[in-house]
Amino acid sequence: MTRPCLKQTGQGVELSVLVLPRSRKNRLVGMHGDELKIKLTAPPVEGAANRECEVFLAKLCRLPRNRVRLLQGESSRHKRWLLSGVELEPIRNLLNSRLGA
């Protein structure tokens, strides 16, 4: 299944995410429009939710944390992340398997 939250670039894959902070536990919720919806326990203060989202995405995509970088949305719930050095197809397959598509 095509995922509008994913975009292949020359550096890797860009991922559009909607972050919902202060949740009970960290989890992948599903899609919200063209964004991947993620719930995180961290509050949205002093970059805590961004750091937790970085760790969550690194684990989800089986990447070292230094290959997950925030491109846009530092103080917003709507974020764009770069998963560097990866191809679109494996990430799409991983999301499809996690989201049941």
PDB file of N, CA, C and O in Angstrom, residues 43-92:
ATOM      1  N   PRO A  43       6.398  15.136  27.393  1.00  0.00           N
ATOM      2  CA  PRO A  43       5.682  16.400  27.211  1.00  0.00           C
ATOM      3  C   PRO A  43       6.344  17.218  26.102  1.00  0.00           C
ATOM      4  O   PRO A  43       7.529  17.016  25.802  1.00  0.00           O
ATOM      5  N   PRO A  44       5.599  18.151  25.521  1.00  0.00           N
ATOM      6  CA  PRO A  44       6.169  18.955  24.438  1.00  0.00           C
ATOM      7  C   PRO A  44       6.950  20.165  24.957  1.00  0.00           C
ATOM      8  O   PRO A  44       6.697  21.301  24.566  1.00  0.00           O
ATOM      9  N   VAL A  45       7.877  19.932  25.876  1.00  0.00           N
ATOM     10  CA  VAL A  45       8.673  21.032  26.432  1.00  0.00           C
ATOM     11  C   VAL A  45      10.158  20.743  26.285  1.00  0.00           C
ATOM     12  O   VAL A  45      10.600  19.601  26.438  1.00  0.00           O
ATOM     13  N   GLU A  46      10.906  21.778  25.972  1.00  0.00           N
ATOM     14  CA  GLU A  46      12.367  21.718  25.883  1.00  0.00           C
ATOM     15  C   GLU A  46      12.865  20.576  25.006  1.00  0.00           C
ATOM     16  O   GLU A  46      13.877  19.946  25.317  1.00  0.00           O
ATOM     17  N   GLY A  47      12.148  20.263  23.954  1.00  0.00           N
ATOM     18  CA  GLY A  47      12.584  19.250  23.007  1.00  0.00           C
ATOM     19  C   GLY A  47      12.421  17.811  23.452  1.00  0.00           C
ATOM     20  O   GLY A  47      12.876  16.893  22.761  1.00  0.00           O
ATOM     21  N   ALA A  48      11.762  17.590  24.579  1.00  0.00           N
ATOM     22  CA  ALA A  48      11.622  16.221  25.102  1.00  0.00           C
ATOM     23  C   ALA A  48      10.851  15.324  24.135  1.00  0.00           C
ATOM     24  O   ALA A  48      11.253  14.177  23.885  1.00  0.00           O
ATOM     25  N   ALA A  49       9.759  15.827  23.583  1.00  0.00           N
ATOM     26  CA  ALA A  49       8.966  15.015  22.651  1.00  0.00           C
ATOM     27  C   ALA A  49       9.738  14.755  21.362  1.00  0.00           C
ATOM     28  O   ALA A  49       9.651  13.667  20.791  1.00  0.00           O
ATOM     29  N   ASN A  50      10.519  15.727  20.911  1.00  0.00           N
ATOM     30  CA  ASN A  50      11.336  15.524  19.707  1.00  0.00           C
ATOM     31  C   ASN A  50      12.378  14.433  19.932  1.00  0.00           C
ATOM     32  O   ASN A  50      12.571  13.567  19.077  1.00  0.00           O
ATOM     33  N   ARG A  51      13.048  14.470  21.078  1.00  0.00           N
ATOM     34  CA  ARG A  51      14.055  13.434  21.379  1.00  0.00           C
ATOM     35  C   ARG A  51      13.406  12.058  21.472  1.00  0.00           C
ATOM     36  O   ARG A  51      13.928  11.079  20.955  1.00  0.00           O
ATOM     37  N   GLU A  52      12.250  11.997  22.133  1.00  0.00           N
ATOM     38  CA  GLU A  52      11.564  10.712  22.269  1.00  0.00           C
ATOM     39  C   GLU A  52      11.069  10.202  20.915  1.00  0.00           C
ATOM     40  O   GLU A  52      11.132   9.005  20.642  1.00  0.00           O
ATOM     41  N   CYS A  53      10.616  11.110  20.074  1.00  0.00           N
ATOM     42  CA  CYS A  53      10.159  10.730  18.737  1.00  0.00           C
ATOM     43  C   CYS A  53      11.340  10.205  17.914  1.00  0.00           C
ATOM     44  O   CYS A  53      11.213   9.214  17.190  1.00  0.00           O
ATOM     45  N   GLU A  54      12.488  10.839  18.041  1.00  0.00           N
ATOM     46  CA  GLU A  54      13.695  10.387  17.339  1.00  0.00           C
ATOM     47  C   GLU A  54      14.060   8.960  17.744  1.00  0.00           C
ATOM     48  O   GLU A  54      14.314   8.107  16.893  1.00  0.00           O
ATOM     49  N   VAL A  55      14.046   8.701  19.033  1.00  0.00           N
ATOM     50  CA  VAL A  55      14.352   7.359  19.543  1.00  0.00           C
ATOM     51  C   VAL A  55      13.302   6.355  19.059  1.00  0.00           C
ATOM     52  O   VAL A  55      13.642   5.258  18.605  1.00  0.00           O
ATOM     53  N   PHE A  56      12.036   6.734  19.135  1.00  0.00           N
ATOM     54  CA  PHE A  56      10.938   5.863  18.705  1.00  0.00           C
ATOM     55  C   PHE A  56      11.077   5.503  17.230  1.00  0.00           C
ATOM     56  O   PHE A  56      10.963   4.330  16.847  1.00  0.00           O
ATOM     57  N   LEU A  57      11.332   6.508  16.379  1.00  0.00           N
ATOM     58  CA  LEU A  57      11.459   6.253  14.941  1.00  0.00           C
ATOM     59  C   LEU A  57      12.689   5.405  14.624  1.00  0.00           C
ATOM     60  O   LEU A  57      12.644   4.546  13.749  1.00  0.00           O
ATOM     61  N   ALA A  58      13.781   5.637  15.338  1.00  0.00           N
ATOM     62  CA  ALA A  58      14.993   4.837  15.126  1.00  0.00           C
ATOM     63  C   ALA A  58      14.708   3.363  15.430  1.00  0.00           C
ATOM     64  O   ALA A  58      15.074   2.477  14.648  1.00  0.00           O
ATOM     65  N   LYS A  59      14.038   3.100  16.544  1.00  0.00           N
ATOM     66  CA  LYS A  59      13.698   1.715  16.894  1.00  0.00           C
ATOM     67  C   LYS A  59      12.710   1.122  15.898  1.00  0.00           C
ATOM     68  O   LYS A  59      12.872  -0.014  15.454  1.00  0.00           O
ATOM     69  N   LEU A  60      11.682   1.891  15.554  1.00  0.00           N
ATOM     70  CA  LEU A  60      10.664   1.430  14.614  1.00  0.00           C
ATOM     71  C   LEU A  60      11.276   1.047  13.273  1.00  0.00           C
ATOM     72  O   LEU A  60      10.937   0.007  12.699  1.00  0.00           O
ATOM     73  N   CYS A  61      12.178   1.876  12.778  1.00  0.00           N
ATOM     74  CA  CYS A  61      12.768   1.665  11.450  1.00  0.00           C
ATOM     75  C   CYS A  61      14.077   0.887  11.494  1.00  0.00           C
ATOM     76  O   CYS A  61      14.740   0.720  10.467  1.00  0.00           O
ATOM     77  N   ARG A  62      14.455   0.448  12.691  1.00  0.00           N
ATOM     78  CA  ARG A  62      15.676  -0.352  12.883  1.00  0.00           C
ATOM     79  C   ARG A  62      16.909   0.377  12.352  1.00  0.00           C
ATOM     80  O   ARG A  62      17.707  -0.181  11.594  1.00  0.00           O
ATOM     81  N   LEU A  63      17.041   1.644  12.778  1.00  0.00           N
ATOM     82  CA  LEU A  63      18.160   2.486  12.364  1.00  0.00           C
ATOM     83  C   LEU A  63      18.904   2.997  13.582  1.00  0.00           C
ATOM     84  O   LEU A  63      18.315   3.159  14.648  1.00  0.00           O
ATOM     85  N   PRO A  64      20.203   3.300  13.420  1.00  0.00           N
ATOM     86  CA  PRO A  64      20.895   4.002  14.497  1.00  0.00           C
ATOM     87  C   PRO A  64      20.266   5.384  14.671  1.00  0.00           C
ATOM     88  O   PRO A  64      19.812   5.995  13.697  1.00  0.00           O
ATOM     89  N   ARG A  65      20.250   5.857  15.874  1.00  0.00           N
ATOM     90  CA  ARG A  65      19.602   7.142  16.173  1.00  0.00           C
ATOM     91  C   ARG A  65      20.207   8.306  15.373  1.00  0.00           C
ATOM     92  O   ARG A  65      19.498   9.239  15.011  1.00  0.00           O
ATOM     93  N   ASN A  66      21.491   8.231  15.073  1.00  0.00           N
ATOM     94  CA  ASN A  66      22.138   9.329  14.338  1.00  0.00           C
ATOM     95  C   ASN A  66      21.708   9.392  12.869  1.00  0.00           C
ATOM     96  O   ASN A  66      22.082  10.314  12.157  1.00  0.00           O
ATOM     97  N   ARG A  67      20.922   8.431  12.410  1.00  0.00           N
ATOM     98  CA  ARG A  67      20.407   8.453  11.030  1.00  0.00           C
ATOM     99  C   ARG A  67      18.960   8.918  10.962  1.00  0.00           C
ATOM    100  O   ARG A  67      18.324   8.864   9.914  1.00  0.00           O
ATOM    101  N   VAL A  68      18.436   9.406  12.090  1.00  0.00           N
ATOM    102  CA  VAL A  68      17.088   9.969  12.167  1.00  0.00           C
ATOM    103  C   VAL A  68      17.245  11.436  12.565  1.00  0.00           C
ATOM    104  O   VAL A  68      17.761  11.741  13.636  1.00  0.00           O
ATOM    105  N   ARG A  69      16.808  12.339  11.669  1.00  0.00           N
ATOM    106  CA  ARG A  69      17.046  13.768  11.901  1.00  0.00           C
ATOM    107  C   ARG A  69      15.770  14.563  11.646  1.00  0.00           C
ATOM    108  O   ARG A  69      15.092  14.348  10.641  1.00  0.00           O
ATOM    109  N   LEU A  70      15.478  15.473  12.547  1.00  0.00           N
ATOM    110  CA  LEU A  70      14.316  16.349  12.401  1.00  0.00           C
ATOM    111  C   LEU A  70      14.621  17.425  11.373  1.00  0.00           C
ATOM    112  O   LEU A  70      15.594  18.163  11.503  1.00  0.00           O
ATOM    113  N   LEU A  71      13.784  17.506  10.340  1.00  0.00           N
ATOM    114  CA  LEU A  71      13.964  18.509   9.284  1.00  0.00           C
ATOM    115  C   LEU A  71      13.092  19.732   9.508  1.00  0.00           C
ATOM    116  O   LEU A  71      13.489  20.850   9.198  1.00  0.00           O
ATOM    117  N   GLN A  72      11.894  19.507  10.017  1.00  0.00           N
ATOM    118  CA  GLN A  72      10.924  20.590  10.127  1.00  0.00           C
ATOM    119  C   GLN A  72       9.936  20.281  11.248  1.00  0.00           C
ATOM    120  O   GLN A  72       9.596  19.119  11.465  1.00  0.00           O
ATOM    121  N   GLY A  73       9.507  21.324  11.967  1.00  0.00           N
ATOM    122  CA  GLY A  73       8.462  21.158  12.970  1.00  0.00           C
ATOM    123  C   GLY A  73       8.963  21.032  14.387  1.00  0.00           C
ATOM    124  O   GLY A  73       8.328  20.385  15.211  1.00  0.00           O
ATOM    125  N   GLU A  74      10.066  21.690  14.698  1.00  0.00           N
ATOM    126  CA  GLU A  74      10.662  21.580  16.032  1.00  0.00           C
ATOM    127  C   GLU A  74       9.665  21.898  17.148  1.00  0.00           C
ATOM    128  O   GLU A  74       9.646  21.236  18.178  1.00  0.00           O
ATOM    129  N   SER A  75       8.821  22.896  16.950  1.00  0.00           N
ATOM    130  CA  SER A  75       7.861  23.283  17.995  1.00  0.00           C
ATOM    131  C   SER A  75       6.416  23.030  17.569  1.00  0.00           C
ATOM    132  O   SER A  75       5.498  23.627  18.111  1.00  0.00           O
ATOM    133  N   SER A  76       6.220  22.132  16.629  1.00  0.00           N
ATOM    134  CA  SER A  76       4.891  21.817  16.130  1.00  0.00           C
ATOM    135  C   SER A  76       4.598  20.334  16.325  1.00  0.00           C
ATOM    136  O   SER A  76       5.516  19.527  16.460  1.00  0.00           O
ATOM    137  N   ARG A  77       3.335  19.972  16.306  1.00  0.00           N
ATOM    138  CA  ARG A  77       2.969  18.551  16.336  1.00  0.00           C
ATOM    139  C   ARG A  77       3.193  17.902  14.972  1.00  0.00           C
ATOM    140  O   ARG A  77       3.290  16.691  14.875  1.00  0.00           O
ATOM    141  N   HIS A  78       3.216  18.725  13.935  1.00  0.00           N
ATOM    142  CA  HIS A  78       3.434  18.251  12.575  1.00  0.00           C
ATOM    143  C   HIS A  78       4.919  18.339  12.268  1.00  0.00           C
ATOM    144  O   HIS A  78       5.493  19.423  12.257  1.00  0.00           O
ATOM    145  N   LYS A  79       5.549  17.191  12.037  1.00  0.00           N
ATOM    146  CA  LYS A  79       6.999  17.139  11.876  1.00  0.00           C
ATOM    147  C   LYS A  79       7.381  16.403  10.602  1.00  0.00           C
ATOM    148  O   LYS A  79       6.646  15.566  10.116  1.00  0.00           O
ATOM    149  N   ARG A  80       8.564  16.737  10.107  1.00  0.00           N
ATOM    150  CA  ARG A  80       9.146  16.027   8.972  1.00  0.00           C
ATOM    151  C   ARG A  80      10.510  15.532   9.411  1.00  0.00           C
ATOM    152  O   ARG A  80      11.351  16.303   9.861  1.00  0.00           O
ATOM    153  N   TRP A  81      10.709  14.240   9.276  1.00  0.00           N
ATOM    154  CA  TRP A  81      11.955  13.584   9.684  1.00  0.00           C
ATOM    155  C   TRP A  81      12.663  13.034   8.463  1.00  0.00           C
ATOM    156  O   TRP A  81      12.022  12.600   7.510  1.00  0.00           O
ATOM    157  N   LEU A  82      13.989  12.987   8.529  1.00  0.00           N
ATOM    158  CA  LEU A  82      14.788  12.338   7.494  1.00  0.00           C
ATOM    159  C   LEU A  82      15.361  11.064   8.067  1.00  0.00           C
ATOM    160  O   LEU A  82      16.022  11.079   9.115  1.00  0.00           O
ATOM    161  N   LEU A  83      15.087   9.959   7.393  1.00  0.00           N
ATOM    162  CA  LEU A  83      15.704   8.665   7.707  1.00  0.00           C
ATOM    163  C   LEU A  83      16.815   8.516   6.678  1.00  0.00           C
ATOM    164  O   LEU A  83      16.563   8.160   5.530  1.00  0.00           O
ATOM    165  N   SER A  84      18.031   8.848   7.064  1.00  0.00           N
ATOM    166  CA  SER A  84      19.108   8.932   6.075  1.00  0.00           C
ATOM    167  C   SER A  84      19.689   7.569   5.725  1.00  0.00           C
ATOM    168  O   SER A  84      19.756   6.664   6.551  1.00  0.00           O
ATOM    169  N   GLY A  85      20.059   7.464   4.452  1.00  0.00           N
ATOM    170  CA  GLY A  85      20.721   6.266   3.956  1.00  0.00           C
ATOM    171  C   GLY A  85      19.829   5.052   3.793  1.00  0.00           C
ATOM    172  O   GLY A  85      20.327   3.929   3.784  1.00  0.00           O
ATOM    173  N   VAL A  86      18.515   5.262   3.678  1.00  0.00           N
ATOM    174  CA  VAL A  86      17.602   4.131   3.492  1.00  0.00           C
ATOM    175  C   VAL A  86      16.779   4.333   2.223  1.00  0.00           C
ATOM    176  O   VAL A  86      16.666   5.437   1.707  1.00  0.00           O
ATOM    177  N   GLU A  87      16.207   3.248   1.756  1.00  0.00           N
ATOM    178  CA  GLU A  87      15.344   3.276   0.577  1.00  0.00           C
ATOM    179  C   GLU A  87      13.887   3.241   1.024  1.00  0.00           C
ATOM    180  O   GLU A  87      13.557   2.741   2.100  1.00  0.00           O
ATOM    181  N   LEU A  88      13.038   3.730   0.165  1.00  0.00           N
ATOM    182  CA  LEU A  88      11.612   3.854   0.459  1.00  0.00           C
ATOM    183  C   LEU A  88      10.935   2.502   0.676  1.00  0.00           C
ATOM    184  O   LEU A  88      10.167   2.330   1.625  1.00  0.00           O
ATOM    185  N   GLU A  89      11.204   1.545  -0.165  1.00  0.00           N
ATOM    186  CA  GLU A  89      10.472   0.276  -0.147  1.00  0.00           C
ATOM    187  C   GLU A  89      10.567  -0.472   1.190  1.00  0.00           C
ATOM    188  O   GLU A  89       9.542  -0.899   1.727  1.00  0.00           O
ATOM    189  N   PRO A  90      11.759  -0.636   1.775  1.00  0.00           N
ATOM    190  CA  PRO A  90      11.807  -1.337   3.072  1.00  0.00           C
ATOM    191  C   PRO A  90      11.057  -0.599   4.184  1.00  0.00           C
ATOM    192  O   PRO A  90      10.415  -1.230   5.023  1.00  0.00           O
ATOM    193  N   ILE A  91      11.110   0.732   4.170  1.00  0.00           N
ATOM    194  CA  ILE A  91      10.394   1.505   5.187  1.00  0.00           C
ATOM    195  C   ILE A  91       8.889   1.375   4.969  1.00  0.00           C
ATOM    196  O   ILE A  91       8.126   1.191   5.923  1.00  0.00           O
ATOM    197  N   ARG A  92       8.451   1.449   3.733  1.00  0.00           N
ATOM    198  CA  ARG A  92       7.023   1.276   3.417  1.00  0.00           C
ATOM    199  C   ARG A  92       6.549  -0.106   3.871  1.00  0.00           C
ATOM    200  O   ARG A  92       5.491  -0.240   4.486  1.00  0.00           O
TER     201      ARG A  92
END
